[in-house]
Amino acid sequence: MMVFKFGGASVNSVDRIKNIAKILKLYPSESLVIIISAMGKTTNALEKVAESFFEGNTEKAFQLFEEVKQQHLTTAQSLLPKNFFLCKDDLSSFFTEAEWLLHDKPVRKYDYYYDQIVSIGELLSTCIVSHYLNEIKITNTWLDVRDIIRTDNNFRDATVDWNFTASKTGNLEFGIGNTKTINDKPQTIYITQGFIGATDDNETTTLGREGSDYSAAIFANLLNAESLTIWKDVEGVMNADPKQFLDAQLISELSFEEVIEMAFYGAQVIHPKTIKPLQNKKIPLLVKCFLDASLQGTIIQDKATKQLPPIIVIKENQVLMHLHSQDFSFVGEKPMSFLYTLFEETKIKPNLIQTGAISVQICLDNMAEKLDELAAKASSIFDVQLQKQLTLITIRNYNKEIIEKLLKDKKVLLQQQTTNTFQALCF
Ligand code: ASP
Ligand code: MG
């Protein structure tokens, strides 16, 4: 069997959803587990719902949620001339799930509400796609991934319980054939959500933004899939974001190791957690273009790569935290150990750290609540200052020309390099 992952852009409109059917028809005798993200920018829209709710602006939360609802209903209606009402019933039960919560007043942490609300996006998109494919006779079974992927309760960045999850994926049956294929080989298609899971208390969790790739990798690993294909709106993995760099070029072959490095530095190509589950079982990862399935795309596998071009990763919205020891005492092993314990406690992963005699500089993603917590705790031994709205530029396989080109109009606040990776934090 193979695992497919379709991201938000591939289910963004009626035509795009129809296009998924065309792609599936190219694989008539494969059993498939299909992982799907929320439609288009739904996750962002739901984030706004969660924010309004948490700020106590119930009316706005409902109003924003209503927009999400209408958009999904309209899409479902266009796709389902026969079975719209069946689908609508299913969608309504997810709407109700969210609306129940929106009626309450927040008493728990933001991240909990975030996950309960934002996760609806994947439930809605998969529901629509599954109904649509069934209607056009691509028979499939819809799965609620919250019955399969078990996590801890670290909301917004939950950790997967692999043993429990394995016991659940082990129950999936293949070759039972909900569809008889051309070769008379029974084909099984499951459709389920990326990005989300649930705790043992049945509370919904999310695996981090763009986490659907990781969900797909979990399934591929546990089901010993032949391959995982991630369908995107680009030709394959590029050496830079083509939206930012017009001369970005396709890389047709990459090693797991290179991709894990790229993802770590923030390349939007593939979610950083995706590679390990695949690498552990040597399952190749294909990145293909859903706009033209005949293009070769990129293959990522357990093989050293040939000469690679410079690979550029730009991370916006970075914060530089300046920590100064309060009484001119050195930042020795004790304060450092304290600091790393704080990272663990606040679940913060620094993107860059530079230590000096009496100061430490840390580059972090701008996650307000976590930052405040870290700053508050660190202020017990440091003076803390924050500098926001910065950009972290990372170049793998760098050379002098590319560094000069990228830093031309920038002010650099912090710079580090190893033999193959160059990083500069700038504004
Ligand atoms: N829908 C989620 C997001 O936009 C997960 C994903 O797309 O992978 O972050
Ligand atoms: Mg996405």
Short mmCIF file of C-alpha atoms and ligand atoms in Angstrom, two decimals:
data_model
loop_
_atom_site.label_atom_id
_atom_site.label_comp_id
_atom_site.label_asym_id
_atom_site.label_seq_id
_atom_site.Cartn_x
_atom_site.Cartn_y
_atom_site.Cartn_z
CA MET A 1 0.00 0.00 0.00
CA MET A 2 0.98 3.62 -0.44
CA VAL A 3 0.32 6.73 1.62
CA PHE A 4 -0.69 9.99 -0.07
CA LYS A 5 -0.82 13.35 1.57
CA PHE A 6 -2.78 16.20 0.04
CA GLY A 7 -2.08 19.63 1.52
CA GLY A 8 -4.36 22.62 1.92
CA ALA A 9 -3.73 24.00 -1.58
CA SER A 10 -4.78 20.73 -3.20
CA VAL A 11 -8.27 20.86 -1.66
CA ASN A 12 -8.69 24.60 -1.92
CA SER A 13 -11.59 24.68 -4.39
CA VAL A 14 -14.20 22.54 -6.08
CA ASP A 15 -11.88 22.05 -9.06
CA ARG A 16 -8.91 21.13 -6.92
CA ILE A 17 -10.94 18.48 -5.11
CA LYS A 18 -12.10 17.10 -8.45
CA ASN A 19 -8.46 17.02 -9.47
CA ILE A 20 -7.71 14.64 -6.58
CA ALA A 21 -10.05 12.14 -8.17
CA LYS A 22 -8.08 12.42 -11.41
CA ILE A 23 -4.87 11.68 -9.57
CA LEU A 24 -6.37 8.69 -7.77
CA LYS A 25 -7.46 7.25 -11.09
CA LEU A 26 -3.77 7.01 -12.01
CA TYR A 27 -3.37 4.46 -9.20
CA PRO A 28 -6.24 2.08 -9.89
CA SER A 29 -4.80 -0.97 -8.19
CA GLU A 30 -3.04 0.56 -5.19
CA SER A 31 -4.45 0.41 -1.72
CA LEU A 32 -4.10 3.89 -0.28
CA VAL A 33 -4.22 5.76 2.97
CA ILE A 34 -4.90 9.38 2.11
CA ILE A 35 -4.08 12.09 4.61
CA ILE A 36 -5.61 15.49 3.96
CA SER A 37 -5.06 18.96 5.42
CA ALA A 38 -7.62 21.66 5.97
CA MET A 39 -8.83 23.49 2.85
CA GLY A 40 -6.68 26.43 1.78
CA LYS A 41 -6.28 28.95 4.56
CA THR A 42 -8.89 27.40 6.85
CA THR A 43 -6.38 26.77 9.64
CA ASN A 44 -5.47 30.47 9.69
CA ALA A 45 -9.16 31.40 9.72
CA LEU A 46 -9.81 29.02 12.63
CA GLU A 47 -6.83 30.44 14.49
CA LYS A 48 -8.64 33.79 14.36
CA VAL A 49 -11.77 32.12 15.76
CA ALA A 50 -9.74 30.68 18.64
CA GLU A 51 -8.11 34.05 19.33
CA SER A 52 -11.41 35.93 19.39
CA PHE A 53 -12.94 33.32 21.65
CA PHE A 54 -10.02 33.46 24.06
CA GLU A 55 -10.09 37.26 24.14
CA GLY A 56 -13.72 36.97 25.24
CA ASN A 57 -15.08 38.29 21.95
CA THR A 58 -17.69 35.57 21.52
CA GLU A 59 -19.68 37.39 18.91
CA LYS A 60 -16.68 37.82 16.64
CA ALA A 61 -15.67 34.20 17.17
CA PHE A 62 -19.09 33.00 16.04
CA GLN A 63 -19.11 35.37 13.11
CA LEU A 64 -15.70 34.18 11.91
CA PHE A 65 -16.69 30.57 12.42
CA GLU A 66 -19.83 31.15 10.40
CA GLU A 67 -17.65 32.17 7.44
CA VAL A 68 -15.72 28.92 7.67
CA LYS A 69 -18.98 26.96 7.84
CA GLN A 70 -20.51 28.65 4.83
CA GLN A 71 -17.41 28.19 2.75
CA HIS A 72 -17.38 24.44 3.44
CA LEU A 73 -21.11 24.06 2.85
CA THR A 74 -20.85 25.86 -0.47
CA THR A 75 -17.98 23.65 -1.59
CA ALA A 76 -19.82 20.50 -0.53
CA GLN A 77 -22.96 21.59 -2.32
CA SER A 78 -21.12 22.11 -5.62
CA LEU A 79 -19.36 18.77 -5.36
CA LEU A 80 -22.28 16.65 -4.30
CA PRO A 81 -25.33 16.94 -6.53
CA LYS A 82 -26.67 13.64 -5.12
CA ASN A 83 -25.46 13.27 -1.57
CA PHE A 84 -25.08 16.81 -0.29
CA PHE A 85 -27.48 16.23 2.59
CA LEU A 86 -25.60 13.19 3.86
CA CYS A 87 -22.43 15.19 3.87
CA LYS A 88 -24.14 18.18 5.45
CA ASP A 89 -25.23 16.01 8.39
CA ASP A 90 -21.65 14.97 8.99
CA LEU A 91 -20.34 18.51 8.64
CA SER A 92 -22.98 19.75 11.04
CA SER A 93 -21.81 17.44 13.78
CA PHE A 94 -18.32 18.96 13.52
CA PHE A 95 -19.77 22.47 13.49
CA THR A 96 -21.65 21.63 16.66
CA GLU A 97 -18.47 20.33 18.28
CA ALA A 98 -16.88 23.76 17.85
CA GLU A 99 -19.97 25.81 18.64
CA TRP A 100 -20.50 24.06 21.94
CA LEU A 101 -17.09 25.14 22.99
CA LEU A 102 -17.50 28.71 21.71
CA HIS A 103 -20.49 29.12 24.03
CA ASP A 104 -18.28 28.53 27.07
CA LYS A 105 -15.99 30.98 28.76
CA PRO A 106 -12.30 30.07 28.57
CA VAL A 107 -11.04 28.54 31.81
CA ARG A 108 -8.11 26.55 30.46
CA LYS A 109 -4.94 27.54 28.65
CA TYR A 110 -5.15 29.03 25.17
CA ASP A 111 -3.38 26.12 23.50
CA TYR A 112 -6.12 23.72 24.58
CA TYR A 113 -8.83 25.82 22.93
CA TYR A 114 -6.64 26.39 19.93
CA ASP A 115 -6.47 22.66 19.25
CA GLN A 116 -10.19 22.03 19.81
CA ILE A 117 -11.10 24.75 17.33
CA VAL A 118 -8.36 24.59 14.73
CA SER A 119 -8.63 20.81 14.32
CA ILE A 120 -12.11 21.23 12.85
CA GLY A 121 -10.53 22.27 9.53
CA GLU A 122 -9.17 18.80 8.79
CA LEU A 123 -12.38 17.09 9.90
CA LEU A 124 -14.38 19.23 7.48
CA SER A 125 -12.06 18.87 4.49
CA THR A 126 -11.75 15.09 4.78
CA CYS A 127 -15.48 14.75 5.24
CA ILE A 128 -16.15 16.61 1.99
CA VAL A 129 -13.47 14.82 -0.03
CA SER A 130 -14.57 11.41 1.22
CA HIS A 131 -18.23 12.05 0.36
CA TYR A 132 -17.26 13.41 -3.04
CA LEU A 133 -15.08 10.44 -3.94
CA ASN A 134 -17.77 8.03 -2.81
CA GLU A 135 -20.31 9.86 -4.91
CA ILE A 136 -18.18 9.43 -8.03
CA LYS A 137 -17.59 5.75 -7.14
CA ILE A 138 -14.08 5.98 -5.80
CA THR A 139 -15.21 4.04 -2.80
CA ASN A 140 -13.40 4.91 0.41
CA THR A 141 -13.67 4.71 4.16
CA TRP A 142 -13.44 7.90 6.22
CA LEU A 143 -11.53 7.54 9.47
CA ASP A 144 -11.53 9.87 12.45
CA VAL A 145 -7.80 10.03 13.07
CA ARG A 146 -8.46 10.91 16.70
CA ASP A 147 -9.37 7.25 17.17
CA ILE A 148 -5.98 6.28 15.78
CA ILE A 149 -3.26 8.80 16.57
CA ARG A 150 -2.88 8.97 20.34
CA THR A 151 -0.81 11.81 21.82
CA ASP A 152 0.11 13.41 25.12
CA ASN A 153 -1.61 16.65 26.13
CA ASN A 154 1.06 19.08 24.99
CA PHE A 155 -1.50 21.02 22.99
CA ARG A 156 -0.32 22.61 19.72
CA ASP A 157 2.78 20.42 19.62
CA ALA A 158 1.63 17.07 20.91
CA THR A 159 3.90 14.04 21.11
CA VAL A 160 2.67 10.83 19.55
CA ASP A 161 2.25 7.63 21.56
CA TRP A 162 3.63 5.26 18.97
CA ASN A 163 2.67 2.03 20.69
CA PHE A 164 -0.95 2.91 21.10
CA THR A 165 -1.11 4.35 17.59
CA ALA A 166 0.48 1.19 16.16
CA SER A 167 -2.14 -0.96 17.82
CA LYS A 168 -4.81 1.11 16.07
CA THR A 169 -3.24 1.20 12.61
CA GLY A 170 -2.76 -2.54 13.01
CA ASN A 171 -6.55 -2.86 12.93
CA LEU A 172 -6.84 -1.33 9.48
CA GLU A 173 -7.56 -3.92 6.86
CA PHE A 174 -6.25 -3.82 3.34
CA GLY A 175 -7.12 -5.87 0.32
CA ILE A 176 -10.63 -6.33 1.62
CA GLY A 177 -11.55 -4.19 -1.35
CA ASN A 178 -14.20 -1.66 -1.08
CA THR A 179 -13.54 -1.29 -4.81
CA LYS A 180 -12.75 -3.97 -7.38
CA THR A 181 -10.03 -2.62 -9.60
CA ILE A 182 -9.32 -3.27 -13.26
CA ASN A 183 -7.07 -6.22 -12.45
CA ASP A 184 -9.73 -7.50 -10.13
CA LYS A 185 -7.34 -6.82 -7.31
CA PRO A 186 -9.29 -5.39 -4.42
CA GLN A 187 -8.30 -1.83 -3.62
CA THR A 188 -8.83 -0.27 -0.22
CA ILE A 189 -8.87 3.49 0.23
CA TYR A 190 -8.91 5.14 3.63
CA ILE A 191 -9.27 8.87 4.00
CA THR A 192 -8.24 10.61 7.17
CA GLN A 193 -7.02 13.88 8.70
CA GLY A 194 -3.51 15.15 8.95
CA PHE A 195 -2.25 17.37 11.76
CA ILE A 196 -4.52 16.14 14.55
CA GLY A 197 -4.67 13.44 17.18
CA ALA A 198 -6.24 12.93 20.59
CA THR A 199 -5.23 12.29 24.18
CA ASP A 200 -6.42 9.34 26.21
CA ASP A 201 -9.08 11.67 27.59
CA ASN A 202 -10.36 12.12 24.03
CA GLU A 203 -9.27 15.72 23.89
CA THR A 204 -8.19 16.78 20.43
CA THR A 205 -4.56 17.76 19.96
CA THR A 206 -2.54 19.11 17.05
CA LEU A 207 0.96 18.18 16.01
CA GLY A 208 2.23 21.66 15.10
CA ARG A 209 1.46 23.84 12.08
CA GLU A 210 1.88 22.02 8.78
CA GLY A 211 1.82 18.78 10.75
CA SER A 212 -0.09 16.79 8.15
CA ASP A 213 3.14 15.63 6.53
CA TYR A 214 4.12 14.15 9.85
CA SER A 215 0.76 12.41 10.22
CA ALA A 216 1.29 10.87 6.80
CA ALA A 217 4.76 9.69 7.81
CA ILE A 218 3.35 8.08 10.96
CA PHE A 219 0.90 6.08 8.86
CA ALA A 220 3.57 5.18 6.31
CA ASN A 221 5.87 3.93 9.05
CA LEU A 222 3.29 1.92 10.96
CA LEU A 223 1.78 0.41 7.85
CA ASN A 224 5.17 -0.30 6.23
CA ALA A 225 4.05 1.57 3.16
CA GLU A 226 5.85 1.18 -0.13
CA SER A 227 6.22 4.97 -0.30
CA LEU A 228 4.76 8.24 0.89
CA THR A 229 3.77 10.80 -1.73
CA ILE A 230 3.22 14.39 -0.71
CA TRP A 231 1.21 16.23 -3.38
CA LYS A 232 2.04 19.92 -3.58
CA ASP A 233 1.46 22.91 -5.83
CA VAL A 234 5.15 23.07 -6.75
CA GLU A 235 7.14 20.83 -9.07
CA GLY A 236 8.93 19.18 -6.17
CA VAL A 237 11.46 20.32 -3.57
CA MET A 238 13.13 23.53 -4.68
CA ASN A 239 16.36 25.06 -3.41
CA ALA A 240 14.42 28.13 -2.22
CA ASP A 241 10.81 29.22 -1.92
CA PRO A 242 9.79 29.98 -5.52
CA LYS A 243 7.41 32.66 -4.22
CA GLN A 244 10.42 34.53 -2.84
CA PHE A 245 13.06 33.57 -5.41
CA LEU A 246 12.06 33.54 -9.04
CA ASP A 247 15.18 31.60 -9.99
CA ALA A 248 14.51 28.77 -7.52
CA GLN A 249 15.40 25.41 -9.06
CA LEU A 250 14.03 21.90 -8.65
CA ILE A 251 16.14 19.33 -6.80
CA SER A 252 15.20 15.94 -8.19
CA GLU A 253 16.98 13.77 -5.64
CA LEU A 254 17.70 14.40 -1.98
CA SER A 255 18.87 12.38 0.98
CA PHE A 256 16.79 12.11 4.13
CA GLU A 257 19.64 13.79 5.93
CA GLU A 258 19.65 16.90 3.76
CA VAL A 259 15.89 17.26 4.03
CA ILE A 260 15.89 16.91 7.78
CA GLU A 261 18.45 19.71 7.92
CA MET A 262 16.42 21.90 5.55
CA ALA A 263 13.25 21.32 7.53
CA PHE A 264 15.02 21.97 10.82
CA TYR A 265 16.10 25.39 9.60
CA GLY A 266 12.53 26.17 8.66
CA ALA A 267 12.18 25.25 4.98
CA GLN A 268 8.45 25.05 4.36
CA VAL A 269 8.89 22.03 2.11
CA ILE A 270 8.20 19.28 4.58
CA HIS A 271 7.37 19.28 8.25
CA PRO A 272 10.60 18.61 10.21
CA LYS A 273 9.21 15.58 12.04
CA THR A 274 8.29 13.83 8.81
CA ILE A 275 11.64 12.32 7.92
CA LYS A 276 12.52 10.17 10.92
CA PRO A 277 9.57 7.77 10.68
CA LEU A 278 10.36 7.29 6.99
CA GLN A 279 14.11 7.00 7.37
CA ASN A 280 13.72 4.42 10.15
CA LYS A 281 11.98 2.12 7.74
CA LYS A 282 13.69 3.30 4.56
CA ILE A 283 10.41 4.34 3.01
CA PRO A 284 11.00 6.71 0.08
CA LEU A 285 9.29 10.08 0.14
CA LEU A 286 8.06 11.45 -3.17
CA VAL A 287 7.15 15.08 -3.54
CA LYS A 288 4.94 15.53 -6.57
CA CYS A 289 2.92 18.27 -8.20
CA PHE A 290 -0.85 17.83 -8.05
CA LEU A 291 -1.24 20.28 -10.94
CA ASP A 292 0.67 17.94 -13.25
CA ALA A 293 1.03 14.41 -11.95
CA SER A 294 3.19 13.45 -14.94
CA LEU A 295 6.10 15.57 -13.66
CA GLN A 296 8.77 13.53 -11.99
CA GLY A 297 9.03 15.59 -8.79
CA THR A 298 11.58 14.93 -6.07
CA ILE A 299 12.53 11.62 -4.55
CA ILE A 300 13.92 11.67 -1.04
CA GLN A 301 15.56 8.51 0.18
CA ASP A 302 18.29 6.94 2.22
CA LYS A 303 21.06 7.72 -0.23
CA ALA A 304 23.83 10.31 -0.30
CA THR A 305 23.06 13.12 -2.71
CA LYS A 306 25.18 14.40 -5.53
CA GLN A 307 26.37 17.99 -5.72
CA LEU A 308 23.57 20.22 -4.44
CA PRO A 309 22.96 23.88 -5.23
CA PRO A 310 22.89 26.36 -2.32
CA ILE A 311 19.66 25.82 -0.43
CA ILE A 312 18.07 28.92 1.02
CA VAL A 313 15.64 29.02 3.92
CA ILE A 314 14.08 32.24 5.16
CA LYS A 315 12.31 32.35 8.51
CA GLU A 316 10.32 35.46 9.27
CA ASN A 317 8.84 36.71 12.52
CA GLN A 318 11.86 35.88 14.63
CA VAL A 319 12.58 37.29 18.07
CA LEU A 320 16.00 37.92 19.53
CA MET A 321 16.06 37.53 23.29
CA HIS A 322 19.03 39.27 24.89
CA LEU A 323 19.86 37.94 28.32
CA HIS A 324 22.32 39.83 30.45
CA SER A 325 23.61 38.52 33.75
CA GLN A 326 22.46 40.92 36.42
CA ASP A 327 25.67 41.51 38.37
CA PHE A 328 28.43 41.01 35.83
CA SER A 329 28.79 37.37 36.82
CA PHE A 330 29.81 35.03 34.04
CA VAL A 331 27.28 32.99 32.14
CA GLY A 332 28.82 29.72 33.21
CA GLU A 333 27.45 26.21 33.32
CA LYS A 334 24.89 26.95 36.06
CA PRO A 335 22.99 29.75 34.31
CA MET A 336 23.22 27.80 31.03
CA SER A 337 21.82 24.69 32.61
CA PHE A 338 19.05 26.81 34.17
CA LEU A 339 18.30 28.26 30.75
CA TYR A 340 18.07 24.88 29.04
CA THR A 341 15.78 23.65 31.77
CA LEU A 342 13.55 26.63 31.01
CA PHE A 343 13.51 25.67 27.33
CA GLU A 344 12.33 22.26 28.32
CA GLU A 345 9.71 23.61 30.73
CA THR A 346 8.32 26.12 28.26
CA LYS A 347 8.69 23.69 25.33
CA ILE A 348 10.66 26.25 23.38
CA LYS A 349 13.16 25.30 20.71
CA PRO A 350 15.71 28.05 20.12
CA ASN A 351 16.70 28.60 16.49
CA LEU A 352 20.11 30.04 17.27
CA ILE A 353 22.09 30.65 20.45
CA GLN A 354 25.21 32.72 20.98
CA THR A 355 26.84 32.84 24.38
CA GLY A 356 29.21 35.54 25.58
CA ALA A 357 30.95 36.26 28.87
CA ILE A 358 28.01 37.89 30.61
CA SER A 359 25.26 37.58 28.04
CA VAL A 360 23.35 35.09 25.93
CA GLN A 361 21.46 35.84 22.73
CA ILE A 362 18.71 33.53 21.65
CA CYS A 363 16.78 33.57 18.43
CA LEU A 364 13.25 32.20 18.80
CA ASP A 365 9.99 31.87 16.91
CA ASN A 366 7.49 34.48 17.98
CA MET A 367 5.01 32.46 20.05
CA ALA A 368 3.70 35.11 22.41
CA GLU A 369 2.54 33.08 25.39
CA LYS A 370 5.60 30.85 25.52
CA LEU A 371 7.94 33.80 25.06
CA ASP A 372 6.34 35.66 27.95
CA GLU A 373 6.68 32.62 30.14
CA LEU A 374 10.33 32.15 29.20
CA ALA A 375 11.12 35.84 29.68
CA ALA A 376 9.41 35.92 33.07
CA LYS A 377 11.26 32.87 34.32
CA ALA A 378 14.63 33.92 32.89
CA SER A 379 14.31 37.33 34.54
CA SER A 380 15.04 35.71 37.91
CA ILE A 381 18.73 35.71 36.99
CA PHE A 382 19.02 37.78 33.80
CA ASP A 383 17.98 41.15 32.51
CA VAL A 384 15.79 40.30 29.55
CA GLN A 385 15.26 42.31 26.39
CA LEU A 386 13.35 41.34 23.27
CA GLN A 387 13.87 42.49 19.72
CA LYS A 388 11.08 41.46 17.35
CA GLN A 389 10.23 41.29 13.66
CA LEU A 390 13.53 39.79 12.57
CA THR A 391 14.40 37.42 9.75
CA LEU A 392 16.60 34.36 10.02
CA ILE A 393 18.37 33.48 6.78
CA THR A 394 19.91 30.03 6.49
CA ILE A 395 21.98 28.86 3.54
CA ARG A 396 23.07 25.23 3.18
CA ASN A 397 25.98 24.56 0.81
CA TYR A 398 26.67 28.27 0.84
CA ASN A 399 29.22 30.22 -1.13
CA LYS A 400 30.47 33.79 -0.93
CA GLU A 401 28.35 35.10 -3.79
CA ILE A 402 25.08 33.82 -2.41
CA ILE A 403 25.77 35.26 1.05
CA GLU A 404 26.61 38.65 -0.44
CA LYS A 405 23.52 38.57 -2.59
CA LEU A 406 21.17 37.72 0.25
CA LEU A 407 22.61 40.10 2.81
CA LYS A 408 22.95 43.03 0.45
CA ASP A 409 20.30 45.32 1.98
CA LYS A 410 20.21 43.78 5.43
CA LYS A 411 21.49 44.66 8.87
CA VAL A 412 22.91 41.56 10.55
CA LEU A 413 22.44 41.19 14.30
CA LEU A 414 23.86 37.72 14.73
CA GLN A 415 25.72 35.41 12.38
CA GLN A 416 26.98 31.83 12.65
CA GLN A 417 28.43 29.33 10.25
CA THR A 418 29.67 25.75 10.03
CA THR A 419 31.33 24.18 7.01
CA ASN A 420 28.02 23.63 5.25
CA THR A 421 25.51 25.91 6.94
CA PHE A 422 25.48 29.70 7.14
CA GLN A 423 22.95 31.59 9.28
CA ALA A 424 22.29 35.27 9.79
CA LEU A 425 19.63 36.95 11.87
CA CYS A 426 18.79 40.29 10.34
CA PHE A 427 16.28 43.02 9.80
N1 ASP B 1 -3.87 22.56 8.26
C1 ASP B 1 -2.71 22.59 9.09
C2 ASP B 1 -1.92 23.85 8.83
O1 ASP B 1 -2.29 24.63 7.97
C3 ASP B 1 -1.87 21.37 8.93
C4 ASP B 1 -1.23 21.19 7.58
O2 ASP B 1 -1.58 21.87 6.63
O3 ASP B 1 -0.36 20.33 7.47
O4 ASP B 1 -0.97 24.08 9.51
MG MG B 2 -0.84 22.91 4.80
#
